[in-house]
XYZ file of C-alpha atoms in Angstrom:
146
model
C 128.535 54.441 29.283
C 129.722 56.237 26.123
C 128.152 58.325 23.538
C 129.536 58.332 19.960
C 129.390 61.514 17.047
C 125.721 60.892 16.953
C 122.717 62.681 19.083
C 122.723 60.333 21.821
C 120.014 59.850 25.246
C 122.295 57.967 27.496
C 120.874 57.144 31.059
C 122.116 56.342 33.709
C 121.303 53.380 36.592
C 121.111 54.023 40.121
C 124.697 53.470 40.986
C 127.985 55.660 40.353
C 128.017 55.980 36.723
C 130.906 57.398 34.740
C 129.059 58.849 31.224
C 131.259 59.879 28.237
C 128.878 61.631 25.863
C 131.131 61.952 22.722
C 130.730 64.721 19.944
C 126.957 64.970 19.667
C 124.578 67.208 20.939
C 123.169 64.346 23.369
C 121.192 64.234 26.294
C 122.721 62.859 29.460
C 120.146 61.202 32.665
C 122.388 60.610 34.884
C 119.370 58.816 37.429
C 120.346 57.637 41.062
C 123.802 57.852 42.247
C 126.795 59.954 41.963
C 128.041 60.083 38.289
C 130.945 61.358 36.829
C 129.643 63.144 33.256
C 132.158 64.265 30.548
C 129.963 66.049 27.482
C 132.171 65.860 25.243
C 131.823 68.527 22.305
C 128.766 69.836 20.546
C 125.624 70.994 22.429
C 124.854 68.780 25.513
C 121.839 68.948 27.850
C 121.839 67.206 31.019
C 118.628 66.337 32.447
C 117.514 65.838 35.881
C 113.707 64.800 36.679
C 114.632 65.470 40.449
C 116.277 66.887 43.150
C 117.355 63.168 44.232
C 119.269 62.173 41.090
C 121.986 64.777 42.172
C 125.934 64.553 43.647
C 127.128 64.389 40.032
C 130.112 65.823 38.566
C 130.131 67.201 35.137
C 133.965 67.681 33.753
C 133.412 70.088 30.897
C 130.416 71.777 30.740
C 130.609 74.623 27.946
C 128.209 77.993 29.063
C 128.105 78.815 25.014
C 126.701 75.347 24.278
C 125.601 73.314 26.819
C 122.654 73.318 29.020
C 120.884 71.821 32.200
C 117.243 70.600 32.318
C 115.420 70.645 35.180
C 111.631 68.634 35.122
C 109.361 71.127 37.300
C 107.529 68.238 38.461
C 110.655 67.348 40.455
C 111.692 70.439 41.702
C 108.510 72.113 43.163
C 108.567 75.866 42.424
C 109.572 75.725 39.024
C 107.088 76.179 36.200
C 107.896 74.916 33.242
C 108.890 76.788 30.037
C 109.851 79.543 32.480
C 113.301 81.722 32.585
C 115.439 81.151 35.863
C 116.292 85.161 34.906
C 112.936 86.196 34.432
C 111.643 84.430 37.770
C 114.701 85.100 39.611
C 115.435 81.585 40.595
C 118.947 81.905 39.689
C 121.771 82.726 42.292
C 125.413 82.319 41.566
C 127.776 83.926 44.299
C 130.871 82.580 45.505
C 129.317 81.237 48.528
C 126.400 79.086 47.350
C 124.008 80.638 49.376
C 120.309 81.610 48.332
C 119.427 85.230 48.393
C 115.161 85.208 48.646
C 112.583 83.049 50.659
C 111.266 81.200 47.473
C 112.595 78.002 45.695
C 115.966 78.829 43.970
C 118.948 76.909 41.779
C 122.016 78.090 43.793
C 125.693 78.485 42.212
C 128.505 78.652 43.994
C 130.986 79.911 41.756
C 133.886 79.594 43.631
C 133.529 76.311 43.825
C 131.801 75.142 41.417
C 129.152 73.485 43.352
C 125.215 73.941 41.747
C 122.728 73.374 44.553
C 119.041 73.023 44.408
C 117.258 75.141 47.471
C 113.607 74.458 47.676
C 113.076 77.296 50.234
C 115.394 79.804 49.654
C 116.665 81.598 52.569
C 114.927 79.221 54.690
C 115.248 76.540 57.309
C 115.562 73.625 54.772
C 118.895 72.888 53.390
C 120.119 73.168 49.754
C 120.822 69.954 47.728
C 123.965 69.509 45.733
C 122.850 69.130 42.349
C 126.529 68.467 40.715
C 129.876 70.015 40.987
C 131.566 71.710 37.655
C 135.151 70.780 37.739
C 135.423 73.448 35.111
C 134.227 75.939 37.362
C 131.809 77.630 34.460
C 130.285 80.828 34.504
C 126.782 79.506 34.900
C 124.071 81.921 34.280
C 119.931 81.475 34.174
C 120.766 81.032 30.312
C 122.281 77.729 31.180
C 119.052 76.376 32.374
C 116.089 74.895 30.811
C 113.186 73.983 32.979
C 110.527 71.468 31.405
C-alpha cells in the first residue's frame, strides 16, 4: 500500500502488509498482522486501536516528527488526552522491562523493540507493539493517546 505527497489514512488488512507512506504527514493503521511500515518524510502518526494489531516494524520513524497513537479504549489503563510523561507510563531501558505495577508502554532501546505491558511489573507478559529498525530515541513525547 503506498502513500503519495498528500496527507494520506492508509489502513491496513489483517494480513502482513508492507505500507509506504510517502512525503505527507499521513496516518498509518496498520490493523491485524505483522506489517512492515516505512513513513516516509513529513510528520507521520501511526495508529493502533489495540494491543492486538501489533508485531509491526516501522523502518524510519523520526522522534522530531513522527508520532504513535494509542486508542485508550484498546489499551486499558490509558486515559485519553493524557501524557505518557506526566502519568509515568513510559519506560525505555535497554532491556524492555517495566519498572511499576501499573499498565505501561515499554521501550527497549537497545533493541528497538516497543512493548505494550498491561500490568507492569506483573505476572502478565508484555506485547510487542513494533520493532524500530532505526533504533529511535523514543520518549513519552512520541506518544499520543486518544
Amino acid at each position: 500500500m503506498n502513500g503519495n505527497a498528500g496527507v494520506n489514512r492508509i489502513e491496513g488488512l489483517g494480513g502482513n502488509d508492507t505500507i509506504l507512506a510517502g512525503a505527507g504527514s499521513d496516518v498509518v493503521l496498520g490493523g491485524l498482522g505483522q506489517d512492515e511500515i516505512t513513513l516516509g518524510t513529513g510528520a507521520d502518526r501511526v495508529a493502533y486501536a489495540s494491543s492486538t494489531e501489533g508485531g509491526d516494524t516501522v523502518t524510519d520513524f523520526n522522534v522530531a516528527a513522527d508520532t504513535f497513537q494509542f486508542a485508550a479504549a484498546g489499551f486499558a489503563g490509558l486515559v485519553a488526552g493524557s501524557s505518557l510523561g506526566v502519568t509515568g507510563q513510559f519506560v525505555s531501558n535497554a532491556s524492555g522491562t517495566a519498572d511499576g505495577a501499573m499498565a505501561q508502554v515499554v521501550y527497549d532501546n537497545d533493541d528497538g523493540l516497543l512493548f505494550w505491558d498491561a500490568d507492569g511489573t506483573g505476572s502478565g507478559s508484555a506485547v510487542l507493539i513494533a520493532t524500530l529498525s532505526n533504533l529511535a530515541g523514543l520518549t513519552a513525547a512520541d506518544f499520543l493517546i486518544v
